[in-house]
Amino acid sequence: MDIRIVRQQELLPALHLIWDVFAEDVAPSYAPEGVEEFRDFIKYDNISPMCGRGELIFFGAFEDDELKGSMAVRRDGHICLFFVKKTCQGQGVGRRLFEAAKAYCTEVLKVNKMDVNAAPDAAGHYSSLGFQQSGEEQTVNGIRFLPMELKLEGTGRTSAGKSKVPLIVGIAAGGVLLLALAVFGIYGAARGIYGYVHEHYPDSYTEPFDDRDSHDGRDHDDRGYDGHDRGEHSWDYYDGTYGDDEDELSGLESIPVYEADDLSFETEEKLYEYADEEKKSMVIDFQVKYPQINGLDEKTGKKVNDELKNCAMETVDKIYTNPSESVKEGVLASEYPALVSYVDYKISYMNNEFVSVVFQDYSYQGDSSTYYVNLRTRNISLKDGTVYEVKDIINTNEAFIDDWLDRMRGEAGDEAMLSELSRGQMEEALKGDSLDGVYVANFFANANGIEIGFDLNYKADDTNNLGYAWVTAPFDFGDIREYKTKSAFWKAID
C-alpha cells in the first residue's frame, strides 16, 4: 500500500470517498444543518484552495492506484478529515494514514500536539491511536464532536500557523522531501513530491456532488477501526478563519499587487514541467511557472520575456541543464539524491512602462539532505528591456543603510539580523557583491512602495543563520524618495 500526499487530480475522488463514508456512517447521527455544514465544507471549490495555500495537507492510502482512505491535517496539527472506505476498514489503512500524518506533523510542521474534533462514535478509534479527551462533547451548527488531542515528542514549537512577520520565508518547508523519502521511499517521493510544497495549478474539476453515480463503497462489511463501530471517520468543524488574516500572510502571498487600469499588454502564464518517473534511485522533478508579456514590440518583447524565463529557470539550468561539478558530485555521493525546483511567481507591479516580478524557488540541488528557498526578482522597463538592480535606483549612503537596517530588523523581529556585517559590507552587498553568494540583493515594487533586501544563503552550520530564506525591508513611495537616484526607473513608476 502506498501512503502519500494526494495529487491535484486525486483530490476530487478523495472528496467523493469522504462523502460516501460520511453519508452512510455519520450523517444519520447529525442534525440536518450539520449534514449541510459538512457538505459545504468538503466542496472542491472550498478544499482545493486550502490545499493550494498549504493550509491543508491531504494524505491518501492507495493500493493498485485505487484510493482506500484519506486524511487531512492543518498546519497546526489539527486533523480535519479522516475517512477510510468501508470495505477497507479494519485492515490497518487508518493506522498507516495516521502514522504518516503524525510523522509529517512531528518532522515537518514541528508541532507539539495533534488534535481533532472527533465524531462521538470515533472516540474509541482515536483512543487506540493514543489520543485523550481534552474537553466535553459539543454541538456546533448541528455537528456533534468530542475534542481530543495527542502529545507529540521531539518537536519544539507549539504551532505551525502562518508567520505573523510579512515577507519572511522560513526554510522549514524543505523538510517535506526528507519526510517523503523517509516515509514513502524514493519512488513514492518522485511520484508525488510536488504536492508537498507548491501551490496546485488551476483545474477544471467540478464540485464533488455533481456526479453521485461515480461514488463507490456502498456494499461492505461494517467493521470499524480495530473493532470500533463506525470508527474510521471524522472531520473537523472548520469556521473558515484559518489563514484568512491578511496580517499573517508571508512570502508571495503577502505582497500587495499594483496593476494599471489601462494596460496595453497581456500577460500569459507559462509552465516548464518535467519529472523523471522512471528513475527509482533519485528524485528529478521540476515545476517552474513564469509570466510572459504579449503585445510588446518584437525586439523588446524577446528581451523582456527571455529575462523572465531565464530568471525562473535559473535553478533548473544550474542543477540539470548545465550542472556544475559540485552538483554532479553531490548526486553521486548522496544516499537520497534529488534534483528538484518548484518555482512560483507574482507580478507585483505593472504599468505600461515597467513590470516587477517576484519569483520564489524551492529546490534540492543534488543531495536531499540540503534544501534551498530562494527569492529572485526582475524589474524591467517595458520600453527598452532595461533590467534595474538595487544599485541603479538607490543611493546607498549611510543614512539609507541605517534606515534600511532598522526596517530589516523590524521585519525579522530580531536585532541580531545582519549583525555579522559592517555597514560597509551591507552597502557592497546591496550594490551586488553577494559575499560568496550569502547575501543576494533584490528589490521589487508593489502597491505600497518598494521592498529592498536579501536572498539569504548561509551555510547550514553558520551561527549567523537566523532561519530566514529571504527578508525584504518595506519603504512606501514617500519614505524612499530621499534615497532615490536619477534612474529612469522612477519616471516609470506611477
Short mmCIF file of C-alpha atoms in Angstrom, two decimals:
data_model
loop_
_atom_site.label_atom_id
_atom_site.label_comp_id
_atom_site.label_asym_id
_atom_site.label_seq_id
_atom_site.Cartn_x
_atom_site.Cartn_y
_atom_site.Cartn_z
CA MET A 1 0.00 0.00 0.00
CA ASP A 2 1.25 3.46 -0.95
CA ILE A 3 0.69 6.25 1.58
CA ARG A 4 1.43 9.67 0.11
CA ILE A 5 0.23 13.20 -0.39
CA VAL A 6 -2.84 13.36 -2.63
CA ARG A 7 -2.15 14.90 -6.04
CA GLN A 8 -4.29 17.62 -7.57
CA GLN A 9 -6.13 15.24 -9.88
CA GLU A 10 -6.78 12.86 -6.98
CA LEU A 11 -8.40 15.42 -4.69
CA LEU A 12 -11.87 15.19 -6.22
CA PRO A 13 -12.04 11.36 -5.91
CA ALA A 14 -10.85 11.73 -2.31
CA LEU A 15 -13.72 14.11 -1.58
CA HIS A 16 -16.17 11.65 -3.17
CA LEU A 17 -14.87 8.87 -0.91
CA ILE A 18 -15.23 11.12 2.13
CA TRP A 19 -18.82 11.98 1.23
CA ASP A 20 -19.72 8.32 0.66
CA VAL A 21 -18.50 7.23 4.07
CA PHE A 22 -19.94 10.28 5.80
CA ALA A 23 -23.36 9.93 4.17
CA GLU A 24 -23.74 6.31 5.23
CA ASP A 25 -21.99 6.20 8.59
CA VAL A 26 -22.00 9.67 10.10
CA ALA A 27 -24.87 11.70 8.66
CA PRO A 28 -27.61 9.67 10.43
CA SER A 29 -26.29 10.91 13.80
CA TYR A 30 -26.13 14.57 12.69
CA ALA A 31 -28.82 17.21 12.67
CA PRO A 32 -29.80 18.30 9.13
CA GLU A 33 -27.86 21.56 9.48
CA GLY A 34 -24.77 19.56 10.45
CA VAL A 35 -25.00 17.45 7.31
CA GLU A 36 -25.33 20.58 5.20
CA GLU A 37 -22.39 22.19 7.01
CA PHE A 38 -20.21 19.19 6.23
CA ARG A 39 -21.36 19.08 2.63
CA ASP A 40 -20.43 22.74 2.17
CA PHE A 41 -17.05 22.24 3.83
CA ILE A 42 -15.90 19.43 1.52
CA LYS A 43 -16.88 21.12 -1.72
CA TYR A 44 -13.98 21.07 -4.12
CA ASP A 45 -14.01 24.85 -4.51
CA ASN A 46 -13.50 25.17 -0.74
CA ILE A 47 -10.93 22.42 -0.14
CA SER A 48 -8.72 22.89 -3.22
CA PRO A 49 -7.64 26.48 -2.43
CA MET A 50 -6.82 25.50 1.15
CA CYS A 51 -4.62 22.67 -0.12
CA GLY A 52 -3.03 25.01 -2.63
CA ARG A 53 -2.17 27.52 0.08
CA GLY A 54 -0.71 24.77 2.25
CA GLU A 55 -3.38 25.16 4.93
CA LEU A 56 -4.46 21.54 4.50
CA ILE A 57 -2.16 18.60 3.80
CA PHE A 58 -4.14 15.73 2.26
CA PHE A 59 -2.80 12.18 2.66
CA GLY A 60 -4.12 9.24 0.67
CA ALA A 61 -3.81 5.46 1.01
CA PHE A 62 -3.53 3.82 -2.43
CA GLU A 63 -3.44 0.20 -3.49
CA ASP A 64 -3.08 -0.58 -7.19
CA ASP A 65 -3.80 3.13 -7.78
CA GLU A 66 -7.17 2.82 -6.01
CA LEU A 67 -7.82 5.22 -3.14
CA LYS A 68 -8.66 3.33 0.06
CA GLY A 69 -8.71 6.17 2.56
CA SER A 70 -7.84 9.79 3.14
CA MET A 71 -6.71 12.03 5.99
CA ALA A 72 -6.18 15.80 6.06
CA VAL A 73 -4.31 17.82 8.66
CA ARG A 74 -3.94 21.54 9.15
CA ARG A 75 -0.56 23.17 9.61
CA ASP A 76 -1.21 23.48 13.33
CA GLY A 77 -1.56 19.69 13.63
CA HIS A 78 -5.36 19.62 13.66
CA ILE A 79 -6.97 16.65 11.91
CA CYS A 80 -9.73 17.94 9.65
CA LEU A 81 -10.84 14.88 7.70
CA PHE A 82 -10.16 11.19 8.35
CA PHE A 83 -12.17 8.66 6.36
CA VAL A 84 -11.49 5.10 5.19
CA LYS A 85 -13.57 3.27 2.62
CA LYS A 86 -15.97 0.87 4.33
CA THR A 87 -14.65 -2.21 2.51
CA CYS A 88 -11.14 -1.39 3.74
CA GLN A 89 -11.88 -0.70 7.40
CA GLY A 90 -10.29 -2.99 9.95
CA GLN A 91 -7.29 -3.64 7.68
CA GLY A 92 -4.84 -1.12 9.12
CA VAL A 93 -5.43 1.54 6.47
CA GLY A 94 -6.37 4.16 9.02
CA ARG A 95 -3.37 3.47 11.21
CA ARG A 96 -0.97 3.78 8.28
CA LEU A 97 -2.55 7.07 7.24
CA PHE A 98 -2.30 8.33 10.79
CA GLU A 99 1.35 7.31 11.21
CA ALA A 100 2.28 9.18 8.01
CA ALA A 101 0.41 12.30 9.14
CA LYS A 102 1.94 12.03 12.61
CA ALA A 103 5.44 11.85 11.12
CA TYR A 104 4.67 14.90 8.99
CA CYS A 105 3.42 16.87 12.00
CA THR A 106 6.48 15.89 14.02
CA GLU A 107 9.26 16.24 11.45
CA VAL A 108 7.99 18.97 9.13
CA LEU A 109 5.38 21.05 10.91
CA LYS A 110 7.25 20.79 14.24
CA VAL A 111 4.06 20.99 16.30
CA ASN A 112 3.93 19.53 19.81
CA LYS A 113 0.48 18.01 19.55
CA MET A 114 -2.18 16.76 17.17
CA ASP A 115 -5.82 17.36 17.98
CA VAL A 116 -9.18 16.51 16.50
CA ASN A 117 -12.87 17.21 16.95
CA ALA A 118 -13.87 13.56 16.83
CA ALA A 119 -17.31 12.27 15.97
CA PRO A 120 -18.58 10.62 19.17
CA ASP A 121 -18.54 7.16 17.60
CA ALA A 122 -14.90 7.68 16.56
CA ALA A 123 -13.61 8.39 20.08
CA GLY A 124 -12.61 4.76 20.62
CA HIS A 125 -10.66 4.79 17.38
CA TYR A 126 -8.69 7.85 18.42
CA SER A 127 -8.10 6.43 21.89
CA SER A 128 -6.45 3.41 20.26
CA LEU A 129 -4.10 5.83 18.48
CA GLY A 130 -3.11 7.48 21.76
CA PHE A 131 -5.48 10.47 21.79
CA GLN A 132 -7.04 11.65 25.04
CA GLN A 133 -10.21 13.61 25.62
CA SER A 134 -9.42 17.31 26.07
CA GLY A 135 -12.91 18.73 26.55
CA GLU A 136 -16.60 17.96 26.84
CA GLU A 137 -18.77 16.86 23.92
CA GLN A 138 -20.06 19.84 21.95
CA THR A 139 -22.58 20.54 19.20
CA VAL A 140 -21.82 23.40 16.79
CA ASN A 141 -24.08 24.12 13.80
CA GLY A 142 -25.66 20.71 14.22
CA ILE A 143 -22.31 18.90 14.35
CA ARG A 144 -21.53 16.74 17.39
CA PHE A 145 -17.89 16.27 18.32
CA LEU A 146 -15.58 15.40 21.19
CA PRO A 147 -12.30 17.38 21.46
CA MET A 148 -9.29 15.05 21.71
CA GLU A 149 -5.52 15.56 21.49
CA LEU A 150 -2.25 13.64 21.26
CA LYS A 151 1.05 14.98 22.60
CA LEU A 152 3.96 14.64 20.17
CA GLU A 153 7.55 14.13 21.21
CA GLY A 154 10.65 15.60 19.60
CA THR A 155 9.10 18.88 18.50
CA GLY A 156 9.98 22.39 19.55
CA ARG A 157 7.03 24.55 18.54
CA THR A 158 3.52 24.97 19.82
CA SER A 159 2.05 25.87 16.46
CA ALA A 160 2.93 25.88 12.79
CA GLY A 161 0.49 28.52 11.70
CA LYS A 162 1.46 31.23 9.28
CA SER A 163 4.19 33.59 10.33
CA LYS A 164 2.93 36.96 11.53
CA VAL A 165 6.05 38.57 10.07
CA PRO A 166 5.36 39.61 6.46
CA LEU A 167 7.72 38.84 3.62
CA ILE A 168 9.86 36.37 5.54
CA VAL A 169 10.01 32.85 4.23
CA GLY A 170 11.13 30.18 6.66
CA ILE A 171 13.07 27.28 5.19
CA ALA A 172 11.33 24.55 7.17
CA ALA A 173 9.22 23.65 4.13
CA GLY A 174 12.25 21.93 2.68
CA GLY A 175 11.94 19.14 5.22
CA VAL A 176 9.00 17.91 3.17
CA LEU A 177 11.19 15.99 0.75
CA LEU A 178 13.18 14.44 3.58
CA LEU A 179 9.94 13.23 5.13
CA ALA A 180 8.72 11.93 1.78
CA LEU A 181 11.91 9.92 1.38
CA ALA A 182 11.78 8.59 4.92
CA VAL A 183 8.10 7.67 4.95
CA PHE A 184 7.31 6.88 1.34
CA GLY A 185 10.64 5.97 -0.23
CA ILE A 186 12.44 7.38 -3.27
CA TYR A 187 9.88 6.19 -5.80
CA GLY A 188 6.89 7.45 -3.83
CA ALA A 189 8.56 10.81 -3.33
CA ALA A 190 9.37 11.07 -7.02
CA ARG A 191 5.76 10.37 -7.92
CA GLY A 192 4.11 12.78 -5.55
CA ILE A 193 6.55 15.29 -4.11
CA TYR A 194 5.18 18.34 -5.91
CA GLY A 195 2.06 18.37 -3.80
CA TYR A 196 4.07 18.89 -0.62
CA VAL A 197 5.39 22.38 -1.07
CA HIS A 198 3.87 24.07 -4.02
CA GLU A 199 0.53 25.50 -4.98
CA HIS A 200 -1.58 23.34 -7.28
CA TYR A 201 -2.40 24.61 -10.73
CA PRO A 202 -5.82 25.72 -11.93
CA ASP A 203 -8.09 22.86 -12.90
CA SER A 204 -11.46 22.12 -14.47
CA TYR A 205 -12.89 19.65 -11.98
CA THR A 206 -16.44 20.06 -10.77
CA GLU A 207 -17.71 20.09 -7.23
CA PRO A 208 -17.90 16.67 -5.60
CA PHE A 209 -21.66 16.40 -5.73
CA ASP A 210 -22.27 16.71 -9.45
CA ASP A 211 -21.76 13.05 -10.33
CA ARG A 212 -23.11 10.96 -7.49
CA ASP A 213 -23.24 7.84 -9.67
CA SER A 214 -19.47 7.69 -9.57
CA HIS A 215 -19.48 7.18 -5.80
CA ASP A 216 -18.44 3.76 -4.60
CA GLY A 217 -18.08 1.92 -1.33
CA ARG A 218 -21.75 1.16 -0.56
CA ASP A 219 -21.71 -2.61 -0.29
CA HIS A 220 -19.45 -3.72 2.52
CA ASP A 221 -18.81 -5.12 5.90
CA ASP A 222 -19.42 -2.77 8.82
CA ARG A 223 -16.31 -3.31 10.89
CA GLY A 224 -14.74 -0.13 12.24
CA TYR A 225 -11.11 0.52 13.02
CA ASP A 226 -9.70 -2.02 15.49
CA GLY A 227 -13.21 -3.24 16.22
CA HIS A 228 -14.73 0.15 16.96
CA ASP A 229 -18.05 0.55 15.19
CA ARG A 230 -18.09 3.30 12.56
CA GLY A 231 -14.77 4.48 13.92
CA GLU A 232 -12.71 5.21 10.87
CA HIS A 233 -14.10 8.59 10.02
CA SER A 234 -14.11 12.06 11.48
CA TRP A 235 -14.00 15.63 10.37
CA ASP A 236 -13.23 18.96 11.92
CA TYR A 237 -15.65 21.84 12.17
CA TYR A 238 -13.96 24.49 10.04
CA ASP A 239 -15.11 28.08 10.54
CA GLY A 240 -13.29 29.49 7.52
CA THR A 241 -11.00 31.76 9.50
CA TYR A 242 -7.79 29.75 9.46
CA GLY A 243 -5.20 31.54 7.36
CA ASP A 244 -7.56 34.29 6.28
CA ASP A 245 -5.94 37.05 8.33
CA GLU A 246 -4.01 39.25 5.91
CA ASP A 247 -1.58 40.20 8.68
CA GLU A 248 -0.47 36.56 8.96
CA LEU A 249 0.46 36.10 5.32
CA SER A 250 4.08 35.54 4.40
CA GLY A 251 6.12 35.11 1.25
CA LEU A 252 4.47 35.77 -2.11
CA GLU A 253 1.01 35.69 -0.54
CA SER A 254 1.68 38.85 1.44
CA ILE A 255 2.76 41.08 -1.47
CA PRO A 256 0.11 43.67 -2.41
CA VAL A 257 -0.22 43.94 -6.17
CA TYR A 258 -0.49 47.05 -8.33
CA GLU A 259 -1.74 46.77 -11.90
CA ALA A 260 -2.59 49.82 -14.00
CA ASP A 261 -6.12 50.01 -15.38
CA ASP A 262 -5.04 50.97 -18.89
CA LEU A 263 -2.56 48.20 -19.70
CA SER A 264 -1.68 47.85 -23.37
CA PHE A 265 -0.24 44.37 -22.86
CA GLU A 266 -1.48 40.96 -21.81
CA THR A 267 0.32 38.52 -19.54
CA GLU A 268 0.35 34.78 -20.07
CA GLU A 269 1.48 32.14 -17.59
CA LYS A 270 3.91 29.51 -18.85
CA LEU A 271 4.91 26.25 -17.20
CA TYR A 272 8.05 24.19 -17.56
CA GLU A 273 7.25 20.77 -16.16
CA TYR A 274 9.40 17.67 -16.05
CA ALA A 275 9.52 14.65 -13.78
CA ASP A 276 11.59 11.55 -14.43
CA GLU A 277 9.32 8.86 -13.01
CA GLU A 278 11.42 6.03 -14.44
CA LYS A 279 14.34 6.65 -12.11
CA LYS A 280 13.81 4.88 -8.80
CA SER A 281 17.20 5.80 -7.36
CA MET A 282 16.67 9.57 -7.27
CA VAL A 283 14.08 12.32 -7.48
CA ILE A 284 14.03 14.56 -10.56
CA ASP A 285 11.08 16.93 -10.53
CA PHE A 286 10.69 20.41 -11.98
CA GLN A 287 7.60 22.62 -11.84
CA VAL A 288 8.55 26.13 -12.95
CA LYS A 289 5.95 28.82 -13.57
CA TYR A 290 6.78 32.17 -15.12
CA PRO A 291 4.96 35.01 -16.91
CA GLN A 292 5.32 36.16 -20.50
CA ILE A 293 4.14 39.55 -21.72
CA ASN A 294 2.36 39.75 -25.07
CA GLY A 295 1.93 42.93 -27.10
CA LEU A 296 5.43 44.42 -26.85
CA ASP A 297 7.42 45.18 -29.98
CA GLU A 298 9.36 42.15 -31.18
CA LYS A 299 12.83 43.20 -30.01
CA THR A 300 11.77 44.45 -26.58
CA GLY A 301 9.33 41.57 -26.12
CA LYS A 302 12.04 38.98 -26.70
CA LYS A 303 14.39 40.74 -24.32
CA VAL A 304 11.79 41.06 -21.56
CA ASN A 305 10.35 37.56 -21.89
CA ASP A 306 13.75 35.87 -22.13
CA GLU A 307 14.78 37.67 -18.95
CA LEU A 308 11.68 36.48 -17.10
CA LYS A 309 12.01 32.90 -18.29
CA ASN A 310 15.72 32.70 -17.55
CA CYS A 311 15.17 34.04 -14.06
CA ALA A 312 12.53 31.40 -13.34
CA MET A 313 14.68 28.61 -14.82
CA GLU A 314 17.88 29.59 -13.02
CA THR A 315 17.97 26.59 -10.69
CA VAL A 316 16.95 24.09 -13.38
CA ASP A 317 19.79 25.37 -15.54
CA LYS A 318 22.21 25.22 -12.63
CA ILE A 319 21.44 21.68 -11.46
CA TYR A 320 20.14 19.91 -14.58
CA THR A 321 20.64 21.61 -17.93
CA ASN A 322 24.20 22.72 -17.22
CA PRO A 323 25.11 21.10 -13.89
CA SER A 324 28.29 22.09 -12.11
CA GLU A 325 30.81 19.52 -10.92
CA SER A 326 29.70 20.08 -7.33
CA VAL A 327 26.12 19.19 -8.26
CA LYS A 328 27.27 16.03 -10.03
CA GLU A 329 29.41 15.07 -7.06
CA GLY A 330 26.51 15.70 -4.70
CA VAL A 331 24.26 13.37 -6.69
CA LEU A 332 26.86 10.59 -6.73
CA ALA A 333 27.64 10.90 -3.03
CA SER A 334 24.06 11.20 -1.76
CA GLU A 335 22.10 8.32 -0.29
CA TYR A 336 18.93 10.05 -1.48
CA PRO A 337 19.88 12.22 -4.48
CA ALA A 338 17.39 14.82 -5.62
CA LEU A 339 17.19 17.45 -8.35
CA VAL A 340 14.08 19.47 -7.63
CA SER A 341 12.93 23.01 -8.41
CA TYR A 342 9.43 24.35 -7.74
CA VAL A 343 9.05 27.96 -8.81
CA ASP A 344 6.09 30.25 -8.32
CA TYR A 345 5.85 33.96 -9.04
CA LYS A 346 3.82 37.10 -8.54
CA ILE A 347 3.65 40.15 -10.81
CA SER A 348 3.80 42.69 -8.01
CA TYR A 349 3.74 45.87 -10.10
CA MET A 350 2.85 46.55 -13.72
CA ASN A 351 2.02 49.56 -15.83
CA ASN A 352 2.68 50.32 -19.50
CA GLU A 353 6.30 51.25 -18.85
CA PHE A 354 7.52 48.85 -16.18
CA VAL A 355 7.00 45.41 -14.64
CA SER A 356 8.21 43.97 -11.34
CA VAL A 357 8.09 40.18 -10.89
CA VAL A 358 8.94 38.20 -7.75
CA PHE A 359 9.95 34.53 -8.04
CA GLN A 360 10.15 32.08 -5.15
CA ASP A 361 12.04 28.83 -5.69
CA TYR A 362 12.09 25.69 -3.52
CA SER A 363 14.87 23.34 -4.59
CA TYR A 364 17.15 20.40 -3.87
CA GLN A 365 20.42 20.67 -5.71
CA GLY A 366 21.86 17.17 -5.69
CA ASP A 367 21.53 15.94 -2.13
CA SER A 368 18.12 15.72 -0.48
CA SER A 369 19.64 16.49 2.92
CA THR A 370 20.15 20.12 1.84
CA TYR A 371 17.28 22.22 0.57
CA TYR A 372 17.01 25.80 -0.56
CA VAL A 373 14.38 28.52 -0.68
CA ASN A 374 15.37 31.42 -2.89
CA LEU A 375 13.98 34.82 -3.78
CA ARG A 376 14.68 36.18 -7.25
CA THR A 377 13.23 39.35 -8.73
CA ARG A 378 13.20 41.03 -12.10
CA ASN A 379 12.42 44.72 -12.53
CA ILE A 380 12.26 45.52 -16.22
CA SER A 381 11.49 48.50 -18.42
CA LEU A 382 8.79 47.63 -20.95
CA LYS A 383 10.07 50.43 -23.18
CA ASP A 384 13.53 49.02 -23.91
CA GLY A 385 14.02 45.91 -21.73
CA THR A 386 16.42 47.53 -19.25
CA VAL A 387 16.81 45.43 -16.08
CA TYR A 388 17.12 47.50 -12.90
CA GLU A 389 19.11 46.47 -9.81
CA VAL A 390 19.21 47.98 -6.32
CA LYS A 391 22.34 49.98 -7.12
CA ASP A 392 20.57 51.58 -10.09
CA ILE A 393 17.67 53.04 -8.13
CA ILE A 394 19.00 53.79 -4.61
CA ASN A 395 21.80 55.94 -3.22
CA THR A 396 23.13 53.51 -0.64
CA ASN A 397 24.61 56.16 1.62
CA GLU A 398 24.98 55.97 5.40
CA ALA A 399 21.53 57.40 6.07
CA PHE A 400 19.90 54.84 3.79
CA ILE A 401 21.83 51.91 5.30
CA ASP A 402 20.77 52.92 8.82
CA ASP A 403 17.13 53.32 7.80
CA TRP A 404 17.10 50.11 5.76
CA LEU A 405 18.75 48.06 8.53
CA ASP A 406 16.18 49.21 11.08
CA ARG A 407 13.40 48.10 8.74
CA MET A 408 15.08 44.75 8.07
CA ARG A 409 15.40 44.04 11.77
CA GLY A 410 11.83 45.11 12.30
CA GLU A 411 10.65 42.65 9.67
CA ALA A 412 12.73 39.84 11.19
CA GLY A 413 11.76 40.79 14.72
CA ASP A 414 15.40 40.30 15.71
CA GLU A 415 18.03 42.95 16.43
CA ALA A 416 20.72 40.39 15.57
CA MET A 417 19.68 40.44 11.92
CA LEU A 418 22.82 41.05 9.78
CA SER A 419 24.88 41.89 12.87
CA GLU A 420 27.78 39.93 11.38
CA LEU A 421 28.20 42.60 8.67
CA SER A 422 29.69 46.07 8.86
CA ARG A 423 27.77 48.97 7.32
CA GLY A 424 30.31 48.97 4.50
CA GLN A 425 29.74 45.27 3.78
CA MET A 426 25.99 45.82 3.74
CA GLU A 427 26.39 48.60 1.22
CA GLU A 428 28.64 46.48 -1.00
CA ALA A 429 26.19 43.58 -0.83
CA LEU A 430 23.31 45.85 -1.84
CA LYS A 431 25.43 47.03 -4.77
CA GLY A 432 25.87 43.45 -5.99
CA ASP A 433 28.76 41.88 -4.06
CA SER A 434 26.97 38.89 -2.53
CA LEU A 435 29.94 37.93 -0.32
CA ASP A 436 30.32 34.41 -1.70
CA GLY A 437 26.63 34.13 -2.54
CA VAL A 438 25.34 34.58 1.00
CA TYR A 439 23.65 37.99 0.59
CA VAL A 440 21.97 38.35 -2.81
CA ALA A 441 20.41 41.80 -3.21
CA ASN A 442 16.85 42.01 -4.52
CA PHE A 443 14.14 44.60 -4.77
CA PHE A 444 10.63 44.78 -6.13
CA ALA A 445 7.85 47.33 -6.43
CA ASN A 446 4.32 46.70 -5.22
CA ALA A 447 1.13 48.58 -4.48
CA ASN A 448 2.55 50.10 -1.29
CA GLY A 449 6.05 51.05 -2.38
CA ILE A 450 9.45 49.39 -2.74
CA GLU A 451 10.84 46.34 -0.90
CA ILE A 452 14.65 46.02 -0.70
CA GLY A 453 16.51 43.14 0.90
CA PHE A 454 18.49 39.94 0.61
CA ASP A 455 18.00 36.41 -0.54
CA LEU A 456 19.97 34.69 2.25
CA ASN A 457 22.14 31.63 1.64
CA TYR A 458 24.00 30.88 4.87
CA LYS A 459 25.85 27.61 5.27
CA ALA A 460 23.98 25.11 7.40
CA ASP A 461 26.40 25.47 10.32
CA ASP A 462 26.68 29.28 10.17
CA THR A 463 25.81 30.68 13.60
CA ASN A 464 24.60 33.89 11.93
CA ASN A 465 21.78 32.00 10.25
CA LEU A 466 18.52 33.08 11.92
CA GLY A 467 16.44 30.70 9.83
CA TYR A 468 15.15 33.07 7.15
CA ALA A 469 15.37 32.29 3.46
CA TRP A 470 14.84 35.91 2.46
CA VAL A 471 13.93 39.18 4.10
CA THR A 472 12.99 42.49 2.48
CA ALA A 473 12.51 45.90 4.09
CA PRO A 474 9.41 47.89 3.06
CA PHE A 475 9.53 51.55 2.06
CA ASP A 476 6.45 53.43 0.96
CA PHE A 477 6.88 55.72 -2.02
CA GLY A 478 7.14 58.78 0.20
CA ASP A 479 9.79 57.32 2.51
CA ILE A 480 12.03 56.12 -0.32
CA ARG A 481 12.02 59.46 -2.13
CA GLU A 482 15.03 60.94 -0.31
CA TYR A 483 17.25 58.00 -1.32
CA LYS A 484 16.38 57.64 -4.99
CA THR A 485 18.82 58.09 -7.86
CA LYS A 486 18.13 59.82 -11.17
CA SER A 487 17.37 56.49 -12.83
CA ALA A 488 14.63 56.32 -15.45
CA PHE A 489 13.10 53.68 -13.19
CA TRP A 490 11.50 56.38 -11.07
CA LYS A 491 9.85 58.01 -14.08
CA ALA A 492 8.28 54.68 -14.96
CA ILE A 493 6.65 54.30 -11.53
CA ASP A 494 3.20 55.86 -11.24
#
